[in-house]
CSV table of C-alpha atoms in Angstrom, one decimal:
chain,number,residue,atom,x,y,z
L,1,MET,CA,123.4,70.4,113.0
L,2,LYS,CA,122.1,67.2,114.7
L,3,ILE,CA,124.0,64.0,115.0
L,4,ARG,CA,121.6,61.1,114.4
L,5,ARG,CA,121.4,58.2,116.8
L,6,GLY,CA,119.1,55.5,115.5
L,7,VAL,CA,115.7,56.3,114.0
L,8,GLY,CA,114.3,59.6,115.1
L,9,GLY,CA,117.0,60.1,117.8
L,10,TYR,CA,119.9,62.5,118.0
L,11,LEU,CA,122.7,63.8,120.2
L,12,ASN,CA,123.1,67.5,120.6
L,13,PRO,CA,126.7,68.6,119.8
L,14,ILE,CA,126.5,70.8,122.9
L,15,VAL,CA,125.7,67.7,125.0
L,16,LEU,CA,128.8,65.9,123.5
L,17,VAL,CA,130.9,68.9,124.4
L,18,GLY,CA,129.5,68.9,128.0
L,19,ILE,CA,130.2,65.2,128.4
L,20,GLY,CA,133.7,65.6,127.1
L,21,LEU,CA,134.5,68.5,129.4
L,22,SER,CA,133.1,66.6,132.4
L,23,VAL,CA,135.2,63.5,131.6
L,24,GLY,CA,138.2,65.7,131.0
L,25,LEU,CA,137.7,67.5,134.3
L,26,GLY,CA,137.6,64.2,136.2
L,27,LEU,CA,140.8,63.1,134.5
L,28,VAL,CA,142.5,66.4,135.4
L,29,PHE,CA,141.5,66.0,139.1
L,30,ASP,CA,142.9,62.5,139.1
L,31,LEU,CA,146.1,63.2,137.3
L,32,THR,CA,146.9,66.4,139.3
L,33,GLY,CA,146.1,64.8,142.6
L,34,ALA,CA,143.5,67.5,143.3
L,35,ALA,CA,141.1,64.7,144.2
L,36,SER,CA,141.2,61.0,144.9
L,37,GLY,CA,140.4,58.5,142.2
L,38,PRO,CA,136.8,57.9,143.4
L,39,GLU,CA,136.2,61.7,143.9
L,40,SER,CA,137.5,62.4,140.3
L,41,VAL,CA,135.1,59.8,138.9
L,42,LEU,CA,132.2,61.3,140.9
L,43,ALA,CA,133.1,64.8,139.7
L,44,GLY,CA,133.1,63.6,136.1
L,45,LEU,CA,129.8,61.7,136.6
L,46,LEU,CA,128.3,64.8,138.2
L,47,GLY,CA,129.2,66.9,135.2
L,48,VAL,CA,127.8,64.4,132.8
L,49,THR,CA,124.6,64.2,134.9
L,50,ILE,CA,124.1,67.9,135.0
L,51,THR,CA,124.7,68.1,131.2
L,52,LEU,CA,122.1,65.4,130.5
L,53,VAL,CA,119.6,66.9,132.9
L,54,LEU,CA,119.9,70.3,131.2
L,55,ASP,CA,119.5,68.8,127.8
L,56,ALA,CA,116.5,66.8,128.9
L,57,SER,CA,114.9,70.0,130.3
L,58,TRP,CA,115.5,71.9,127.1
L,59,ARG,CA,114.0,69.1,125.0
L,60,ALA,CA,110.9,68.9,127.3
L,61,GLU,CA,110.5,72.7,127.0
L,62,GLU,CA,110.8,72.5,123.2
L,63,ARG,CA,108.3,69.7,123.0
L,64,PHE,CA,105.9,71.7,125.2
L,65,GLU,CA,106.3,74.7,123.0
L,66,LEU,CA,105.6,72.6,119.9
L,67,ARG,CA,102.5,71.0,121.5
L,68,THR,CA,101.2,74.5,122.3
L,69,LEU,CA,101.8,75.7,118.7
L,70,MET,CA,100.1,72.6,117.4
L,71,ARG,CA,96.8,73.3,119.2
L,72,SER,CA,94.9,74.1,116.0
L,73,ALA,CA,92.3,72.6,113.8
L,74,VAL,CA,95.0,71.5,111.3
L,75,ARG,CA,97.5,70.0,113.7
L,76,ASP,CA,97.3,66.6,112.1
L,77,GLU,CA,97.9,68.0,108.7
L,78,VAL,CA,100.9,70.1,110.0
L,79,ARG,CA,102.3,67.0,111.7
L,80,GLU,CA,102.0,65.0,108.5
L,81,LEU,CA,103.6,67.8,106.5
L,82,ALA,CA,106.6,67.8,108.9
L,83,VAL,CA,107.0,64.0,108.5
L,84,ILE,CA,106.9,64.4,104.7
L,85,VAL,CA,109.5,67.1,104.7
L,86,ARG,CA,111.8,65.0,106.9
L,87,GLU,CA,111.3,61.9,104.6
L,88,ILE,CA,112.2,64.0,101.6
L,89,GLU,CA,115.4,65.3,103.3
L,90,GLU,CA,116.4,61.7,104.3
L,91,ARG,CA,115.6,59.9,101.0
L,92,GLN,CA,116.5,62.6,98.4
L,93,SER,CA,119.9,64.2,98.4
L,94,ALA,CA,119.9,65.7,94.9
L,95,PRO,CA,120.3,69.5,94.9
L,96,GLU,CA,117.4,69.8,92.5
L,97,VAL,CA,115.1,68.2,94.9
L,98,THR,CA,116.4,70.2,97.8
L,99,GLY,CA,116.0,73.5,95.9
L,100,GLU,CA,112.5,72.6,94.9
L,101,LEU,CA,111.6,71.7,98.5
L,102,ARG,CA,112.8,75.1,99.7
L,103,ARG,CA,110.8,76.8,96.9
L,104,ARG,CA,107.6,75.0,97.8
L,105,VAL,CA,108.0,75.6,101.5
L,106,HIS,CA,108.7,79.3,100.8
L,107,ASP,CA,105.5,79.5,98.7
L,108,LEU,CA,103.6,77.8,101.5
L,109,ASN,CA,104.9,80.3,104.0
L,110,VAL,CA,103.9,83.2,101.8
L,111,GLY,CA,100.4,81.8,101.5
L,112,LEU,CA,100.1,81.2,105.2
L,113,LEU,CA,101.3,84.8,105.9
L,114,ASP,CA,98.4,86.0,103.7
L,115,LEU,CA,96.0,83.9,105.8
L,116,ARG,CA,97.5,85.3,108.9
L,117,ASP,CA,96.7,88.8,107.7
L,118,GLY,CA,93.1,87.8,106.7
L,119,ARG,CA,93.7,87.4,103.0
L,120,ILE,CA,92.6,84.6,100.7
L,121,VAL,CA,94.5,84.9,97.3
L,122,ARG,CA,93.4,82.7,94.4
L,123,PRO,CA,94.3,82.8,90.7
L,124,GLY,CA,91.9,84.6,88.3
L,125,SER,CA,90.4,81.3,87.1
L,126,ASP,CA,89.3,80.4,90.6
L,127,MET,CA,86.1,82.3,91.7
L,128,GLY,CA,85.5,80.1,94.7
L,129,PRO,CA,86.1,82.7,97.5
L,130,LEU,CA,84.1,85.3,95.5
L,131,LEU,CA,81.1,83.0,95.1
L,132,THR,CA,81.3,81.6,98.7
L,133,ALA,CA,81.3,85.1,100.2
L,134,THR,CA,78.3,86.2,98.0
L,135,GLU,CA,76.4,83.1,99.0
L,136,SER,CA,77.0,83.7,102.7
L,137,CYS,CA,76.2,87.4,102.6
L,138,GLU,CA,73.4,88.3,105.0
L,139,ARG,CA,72.5,92.0,104.7
L,140,SER,CA,74.4,94.2,102.2
L,141,MET,CA,76.6,93.8,99.2
L,142,GLU,CA,78.3,96.9,97.8
L,143,ALA,CA,80.4,96.8,94.6
L,144,VAL,CA,82.4,98.9,92.2
L,145,THR,CA,82.6,97.4,88.7
L,146,ASN,CA,84.7,98.8,86.0
L,147,LEU,CA,83.3,98.3,82.5
L,148,LEU,CA,86.0,98.7,79.8
L,149,SER,CA,84.8,99.8,76.4
L,150,SER,CA,85.7,96.3,75.0
L,151,GLY,CA,87.3,93.1,76.0
L,152,THR,CA,87.0,90.7,78.9
L,153,GLY,CA,86.7,93.5,81.4
L,154,GLY,CA,83.5,94.9,80.0
L,155,VAL,CA,80.0,93.6,79.4
L,156,THR,CA,81.6,90.5,77.9
L,157,TRP,CA,82.7,89.2,81.3
L,158,TRP,CA,79.1,89.4,82.6
L,159,ARG,CA,78.0,87.2,79.7
L,160,SER,CA,80.7,84.7,80.2
L,161,VAL,CA,80.3,81.5,82.2
L,162,PRO,CA,82.1,82.9,85.3
L,163,GLY,CA,80.1,86.1,85.0
L,164,ARG,CA,76.8,84.2,84.8
L,165,ARG,CA,77.7,82.1,87.8
L,166,TYR,CA,78.5,85.3,89.8
L,167,TRP,CA,75.2,87.0,88.6
L,168,ALA,CA,73.3,83.9,89.7
L,169,ALA,CA,74.8,84.2,93.2
L,170,ASN,CA,73.8,87.9,93.1
L,171,LEU,CA,70.2,86.9,92.3
L,172,ALA,CA,70.1,84.4,95.1
L,173,ALA,CA,71.4,87.0,97.5
L,174,LEU,CA,68.6,89.4,96.4
L,175,GLN,CA,66.0,86.7,97.0
L,176,ARG,CA,67.4,86.4,100.5
L,177,GLY,CA,66.8,90.1,101.1
L,178,VAL,CA,70.4,91.2,100.7
L,179,VAL,CA,70.6,94.9,99.5
L,180,ILE,CA,73.0,95.1,96.6
L,181,THR,CA,74.4,98.5,95.5
L,182,ARG,CA,76.7,98.6,92.5
L,183,VAL,CA,78.6,101.5,91.0
L,184,PHE,CA,79.4,101.0,87.3
L,185,ILE,CA,82.5,102.9,86.1
L,186,CYS,CA,82.5,103.2,82.4
L,187,ASP,CA,83.8,105.4,79.5
L,188,GLU,CA,80.4,105.6,77.9
L,189,VAL,CA,77.0,104.1,78.2
L,190,ASP,CA,76.5,102.3,74.9
L,191,ASP,CA,73.6,99.8,74.2
L,192,ASP,CA,75.4,96.8,75.7
L,193,VAL,CA,76.2,98.7,78.9
L,194,ARG,CA,72.7,100.1,79.1
L,195,ARG,CA,71.1,96.6,78.8
L,196,LEU,CA,73.4,95.2,81.5
L,197,ILE,CA,72.6,98.0,83.9
L,198,ASP,CA,68.8,97.9,83.2
L,199,GLU,CA,68.9,94.1,83.7
L,200,GLN,CA,70.5,94.5,87.1
L,201,ILE,CA,68.1,97.3,88.1
L,202,ALA,CA,65.1,95.2,87.1
L,203,ALA,CA,66.4,92.4,89.3
L,204,GLY,CA,66.6,94.8,92.3
L,205,VAL,CA,70.2,96.1,92.3
L,206,ASP,CA,70.6,99.7,93.2
L,207,ALA,CA,72.9,100.4,90.2
L,208,VAL,CA,74.4,103.8,89.3
L,209,VAL,CA,76.8,105.0,86.6
L,210,LEU,CA,80.0,106.9,87.2
L,211,PRO,CA,81.9,108.3,84.2
L,212,ARG,CA,85.5,107.3,84.2
L,213,GLN,CA,86.8,110.8,83.7
L,214,GLU,CA,85.3,111.8,87.0
L,215,VAL,CA,87.1,109.0,89.0
L,216,HIS,CA,90.6,109.3,90.4
L,217,PRO,CA,92.8,106.5,89.0
L,218,GLU,CA,93.3,105.0,92.5
L,219,LEU,CA,89.6,104.4,92.7
L,220,GLN,CA,89.2,102.7,89.3
L,221,VAL,CA,89.2,99.3,90.9
L,222,ASN,CA,86.9,96.3,91.0
L,223,LEU,CA,85.8,95.6,94.5
L,224,VAL,CA,83.0,94.0,96.5
L,225,LEU,CA,82.0,94.4,100.2
L,226,TRP,CA,79.9,91.8,102.0
L,227,ASP,CA,78.2,93.1,105.1
L,228,ARG,CA,81.2,95.4,105.5
L,229,ARG,CA,82.9,92.4,107.2
L,230,ARG,CA,84.7,91.0,104.1
L,231,ALA,CA,86.0,92.5,100.9
L,232,TRP,CA,87.1,91.5,97.5
L,233,LYS,CA,89.5,93.2,95.2
L,234,ALA,CA,90.6,92.0,91.8
L,235,ASP,CA,94.2,92.3,90.5
L,236,MET,CA,93.7,93.1,86.8
L,237,ASN,CA,95.9,93.3,83.7
L,238,ALA,CA,95.8,96.0,81.1
L,239,GLN,CA,93.1,94.2,79.1
L,240,GLY,CA,90.8,94.0,82.1
L,241,ARG,CA,91.4,90.3,82.7
L,242,ILE,CA,91.4,89.2,86.4
L,243,LEU,CA,94.8,87.9,87.4
L,244,ARG,CA,94.1,87.2,91.1
L,245,HIS,CA,91.1,87.3,93.4
L,246,VAL,CA,91.9,88.7,96.8
L,247,VAL,CA,89.3,88.2,99.5
L,248,ASN,CA,90.2,90.1,102.7
L,249,ALA,CA,88.7,89.8,106.2
L,250,ASP,CA,91.2,92.2,107.9
L,251,GLU,CA,89.3,95.1,109.4
L,252,ARG,CA,91.7,97.7,108.2
L,253,ALA,CA,91.7,96.4,104.6
L,254,VAL,CA,87.9,96.2,104.6
L,255,ARG,CA,87.7,99.8,105.8
L,256,ARG,CA,90.0,101.1,103.1
L,257,LEU,CA,87.9,99.4,100.4
L,258,ALA,CA,84.7,100.6,102.0
L,259,GLU,CA,86.0,104.2,101.9
L,260,ALA,CA,86.8,103.7,98.2
L,261,PHE,CA,83.3,102.5,97.5
L,262,ASP,CA,81.7,105.3,99.5
L,263,SER,CA,83.7,107.9,97.5
L,264,CYS,CA,82.6,106.3,94.2
L,265,LEU,CA,79.0,106.1,95.3
L,266,ALA,CA,79.0,109.7,96.5
L,267,SER,CA,80.4,110.9,93.1
L,268,ALA,CA,77.9,108.9,91.2
L,269,ARG,CA,74.9,110.3,93.2
L,270,GLN,CA,75.9,113.9,92.7
């Protein structure tokens, strides 16, 4: 708890206690005769001075720590965010606003923790990170694509607007010399699936088919590896619709998805 003093200032309760004890000590010295009047005043002033010096030192250390933490590319934005939070707390006292503030700050913390661990999480409607990573790929692009027998998770997705945008990014990568290898996991190769695979092979994709019954359930995922430095994995629902895009730059996460791709590719090549 901070006791406000003017705009932006405060008195630490511990400082108030220290000052009170120092004054009280001076009074005790004077009333008990343990020291003369001037000596009692000096003792009290000395206690107050020590208290204020310690408080000033603590504040300086805190400011130094904050300055160190703020040495980042987004320090201005973080500072602005802190100001906004303070203004909300000062202007709005309704419990609904306070609860909503806590919820939003919590959501922000969760998102920042994802970034700390090298993850970029976007809703299924936002293909930005997927397209950006494909456009910046330099050497290799490796993917596992599940084709459901019907619905949005099958060939239909590749013919949709998002699917066509992603395929256009694939074609641009092929033109830059990127080697694309894609494992299609499907229940059966019907005419639609065959046309899709033939189209990708004709464009230069090294595409292979892996029957679903030969794949362990844990490997039935949609994933992409770019230069084995970044990886994408889709969180899907039962209908094959993408709920979240998760792009990961964490070395361990990329390695796990690379192992999953290698296992699927080895099974498909048998």
